[in-house]
Amino acid sequence: MSPSSAASLSKARAHAALAGPTSLAPAAPGFDVPLGADTLRVELTAPNILHVQYRRAGHAPAPTVVIDPALASAHRPAAEVAEDAAALRLHSPQLEAVWDKQEGDLRIGLPGQPPLLRQFAPGSLAHGRLSLIHTKGEPMYGIGGFDAVEPATAGLLRDGYRTVTAGEQGHAGAPFVWTTAGYGVLVDGVGGQIALGDTRIDARMFDGGLDYYVLVGDPHAIFGALAQVSGRSPLFPKWAMGFTNSQWGIDQKELLDIVHGYRERHIPLDNFTLDFDWKAWGEDDYGEFRWNEHKFPDGDSGRLKSLLDAQGVHLTGIMKPRIHLHTVEGREASEHGYWLAQSDPAPDYFSGKPVREIDFANPAARAWFFNAALKHSFATGMAGWWNDEADDVAVDLQHMDMQRALYDGQRAIFDLRVWSLNRNFYLGAQRYAYGLWSGDIRTGFASMAGQRQRMLSAINVGAMQWGMDGGGFKGGTPTPENYARWIQFGAFTPVFRVHGELGQHRQPWVYGPIAEKAATDAIRLRQSLIPYIYSYEHRRRATGIGLVRPLLFDWPNDPNLRNDYDAWLFGDSLLVAPVVEEGQTVKPVYLPAGEWIDWFSGKHYAGGQTIQHPADAKGWSDIPLYVREGAIIPLAPPMDYVGQHPLTELEVELFPASRASRFDYYDDDGTTYGYEQGAYFLQSMQLQAQDGAANLILDAAQGSYQPALRSWLLKFHGDAAKAVSSNGRALEAFASVDALRASQDDGWATGHDRFGPVTWVRVAAGRAQSVALAH
């Protein structure tokens, strides 16, 4: 067994030891297959989720950290269970499982259809092995992404032998494989191997026993089920939807000068992330956890926080998994046994003093890590955690458990939302407000291009909150063109951030006026989309599907998309395919089935074809960005940071299509966990064009939160309306949209924009109503 495997096994056992085997009566619809003294339990967790578990002498193994503890108390679905001489059967409207008594195998699939999967040799589960048979040629995804330096030439598809691991920096892993053929398989284990053949899925896990779940449905249903089983992600603070500037090598004066540079240029900025500089790193008396009073003299008092609060900027800071041995906290760690066994004392590359890594699998060590000094740093300005380098000890759960220490610690004493970035991911980590970034990547176009498959592969294992070091971390300064194109790429990722190595600057004005304008325009576009983006923050928590997703999620049967990572969906309504080649003048973009509109030019395209996007190779001013038919896109007015001005009226771009579409607009206070007790505003919108009319149905708002929002200014694109009504009542027509805006009353007006004819309609927000346009 490799050192990595041994470490994974050690940690898996540590987590499994949280609860020993227990004798369980059936808690969900299902059946038991006797296997000598042991039992194979087959049961429904949800209508489209099957749980298969090997129980020694009737005892169920404890779930690992992959499984959400809340799953045990989840409502169980109704299902039919039957037995005859030939078989045991479990049946729901969405899933069927049959134990063939003669063949001795389990068949899993859709009711009334040939099985999707067949499990044979069920006794092998007792030895941590699973073998499943499936139809030949099904495209497979999941298991793991790519670390920061390995070639990503495999793209999104997975085959052959794969290690199940969190991996090294930038990697995302899960004991999870899925296919657009209509199912996913989630194994409850930490560390192992999955081998994918033409007709087989073979899994081996290091932690001994083996449970697995089969999730049935299209990709949306599969990932919804994955979130139900492995856990939903809490909301990030609303400011985290904006732009983050990270920097290594900075002090208080330069920080304030840079923030002033953003504000005087009206370039949006919401978060500034500090590297080693913010800490008293290497000093005694909790230097790893407190402000560096020499570089940031106003940090410890909270005055720096007040100065930045006034400018709408949040501070987040780096955290390391190691501490110095010969300090107060180092001696405490030695006294209480908090050191990680796989970590040997070694000189720190930054301080030169001996350090060692904390064992975050130890609950006592986690509780100790969020100490009084760190609490004070949070109270005086550190609004989030950038967890670095917990990926180089071959322990799959080290990053997860490090962030778990911060999440549990912060939630125990503050109601402000937790934010984090971490350098690898293992499924289950999303429960702890866990973001992933792709590691210490190089600058340059080749590195930038490789981030596409890294992002989408991470999302394919459930790491929905993904980001990267925009501009590249290593390799010096990017060219102005590389920087501009990287900012445009980053504007359409879940976590929008720039960073560079020691002494590097990633502010737009550093790269000359042409790059500054291109970058500024992209950052401002991102900022205008915050209402749209934040609504998908809610959608991710509710459904398991995040802001960004591969195109194959929505067009699973299009063979052109099986391994496509050149473009992706940004929410339901936008498709983006950033320019990632130097000097490119024409970029081919494949548009899936449907109708698409260029966001910038308004030109219409039929889907199911590759178009040739003319790229601006000199001014870098273009982003290949396309609006999907049926789009519903709320846009905020220009702001320098999230929440700078209250949103009393929100403009909504509407592109009616014969295909009915839906958008759930979401808002809350953006900072606390009040939404968990119902303090939110949620209004659903359904849009459709039919019989020469466009209709928008607005449901009554849900939740107790009362936003500043008072009205929607709806922008219906398409033929200009001749009459507009709400709930059957004719609305007043205004001579122009300017007159409509000035009135503050409900009403409508017509005009044109880059998309063509427009009908503007103002109605009250929060009320249930049906808006109809007659053409």
mmCIF file of C-alpha atoms in Angstrom, residues 231-241 378 383-385 403 407 410-411 414-421 429-435 464-465 494-495 530-547 664-682 705:
data_model
loop_
_atom_site.group_PDB
_atom_site.id
_atom_site.type_symbol
_atom_site.label_atom_id
_atom_site.label_comp_id
_atom_site.label_asym_id
_atom_site.label_seq_id
_atom_site.Cartn_x
_atom_site.Cartn_y
_atom_site.Cartn_z
ATOM 1 C CA GLY A 231 -24.769 17.411 2.030
ATOM 2 C CA ARG A 232 -25.861 20.822 0.865
ATOM 3 C CA SER A 233 -23.569 23.817 0.873
ATOM 4 C CA PRO A 234 -24.333 26.879 2.999
ATOM 5 C CA LEU A 235 -24.479 30.236 1.287
ATOM 6 C CA PHE A 236 -21.359 32.334 0.888
ATOM 7 C CA PRO A 237 -21.761 35.994 1.870
ATOM 8 C CA LYS A 238 -23.137 38.111 -0.946
ATOM 9 C CA TRP A 239 -19.905 40.098 -1.248
ATOM 10 C CA ALA A 240 -18.172 36.863 -2.297
ATOM 11 C CA MET A 241 -20.084 37.035 -5.598
ATOM 12 C CA PHE A 378 -11.902 37.708 12.874
ATOM 13 C CA ALA A 383 -13.939 38.028 7.194
ATOM 14 C CA GLY A 384 -12.871 34.739 5.622
ATOM 15 C CA TRP A 385 -10.240 32.042 5.360
ATOM 16 C CA GLN A 403 -11.807 24.247 7.109
ATOM 17 C CA TYR A 407 -16.387 26.699 10.045
ATOM 18 C CA GLN A 410 -16.830 30.712 13.577
ATOM 19 C CA ARG A 411 -20.421 29.462 13.555
ATOM 20 C CA PHE A 414 -20.617 34.575 15.189
ATOM 21 C CA ASP A 415 -23.666 34.733 12.937
ATOM 22 C CA LEU A 416 -21.659 36.140 10.040
ATOM 23 C CA ARG A 417 -21.351 33.684 7.161
ATOM 24 C CA VAL A 418 -18.229 31.639 6.688
ATOM 25 C CA TRP A 419 -16.165 32.058 3.507
ATOM 26 C CA SER A 420 -13.200 29.927 2.538
ATOM 27 C CA LEU A 421 -10.925 28.907 -0.290
ATOM 28 C CA ALA A 429 -16.334 19.365 2.253
ATOM 29 C CA GLN A 430 -19.076 21.497 0.678
ATOM 30 C CA ARG A 431 -20.982 21.304 3.970
ATOM 31 C CA TYR A 432 -18.390 23.623 5.544
ATOM 32 C CA ALA A 433 -18.699 26.724 3.292
ATOM 33 C CA TYR A 434 -15.894 25.347 1.203
ATOM 34 C CA GLY A 435 -14.485 26.930 -1.929
ATOM 35 C CA MET A 464 -19.377 23.875 -7.239
ATOM 36 C CA GLN A 465 -17.583 26.856 -5.639
ATOM 37 C CA PRO A 494 -18.038 30.861 -9.446
ATOM 38 C CA VAL A 495 -15.224 32.556 -7.465
ATOM 39 C CA ILE A 530 -24.778 40.000 -9.005
ATOM 40 C CA PRO A 531 -28.587 39.654 -8.596
ATOM 41 C CA TYR A 532 -28.524 36.847 -11.171
ATOM 42 C CA ILE A 533 -25.414 35.244 -9.640
ATOM 43 C CA TYR A 534 -26.703 35.439 -6.062
ATOM 44 C CA SER A 535 -29.932 33.757 -7.084
ATOM 45 C CA TYR A 536 -27.828 30.793 -8.211
ATOM 46 C CA GLU A 537 -26.065 30.820 -4.850
ATOM 47 C CA HIS A 538 -29.489 29.924 -3.457
ATOM 48 C CA ARG A 539 -30.141 27.484 -6.320
ATOM 49 C CA ARG A 540 -26.929 25.599 -5.523
ATOM 50 C CA ARG A 541 -27.943 25.128 -1.913
ATOM 51 C CA ALA A 542 -31.487 24.097 -2.852
ATOM 52 C CA THR A 543 -30.769 21.805 -5.805
ATOM 53 C CA GLY A 544 -27.070 20.906 -5.758
ATOM 54 C CA ILE A 545 -26.482 22.609 -9.139
ATOM 55 C CA GLY A 546 -24.236 25.655 -8.984
ATOM 56 C CA LEU A 547 -23.747 28.819 -11.002
ATOM 57 C CA ASP A 664 -36.147 32.019 -8.932
ATOM 58 C CA TYR A 665 -35.031 35.476 -7.864
ATOM 59 C CA TYR A 666 -33.467 35.262 -4.422
ATOM 60 C CA ASP A 667 -32.290 37.802 -1.881
ATOM 61 C CA ASP A 668 -31.571 38.018 1.839
ATOM 62 C CA ASP A 669 -29.420 40.114 4.146
ATOM 63 C CA GLY A 670 -26.314 38.685 2.429
ATOM 64 C CA THR A 671 -24.289 38.347 5.610
ATOM 65 C CA THR A 672 -25.949 36.151 8.267
ATOM 66 C CA TYR A 673 -27.540 32.721 8.534
ATOM 67 C CA GLY A 674 -31.008 34.173 8.994
ATOM 68 C CA TYR A 675 -32.018 32.461 5.756
ATOM 69 C CA GLU A 676 -31.872 29.133 7.603
ATOM 70 C CA GLN A 677 -34.837 30.354 9.678
ATOM 71 C CA GLY A 678 -36.768 31.674 6.678
ATOM 72 C CA ALA A 679 -35.386 35.221 6.505
ATOM 73 C CA TYR A 680 -35.163 35.436 2.724
ATOM 74 C CA PHE A 681 -37.067 36.820 -0.276
ATOM 75 C CA LEU A 682 -37.810 34.347 -3.065
ATOM 76 C CA TYR A 705 -37.044 39.037 4.577
#
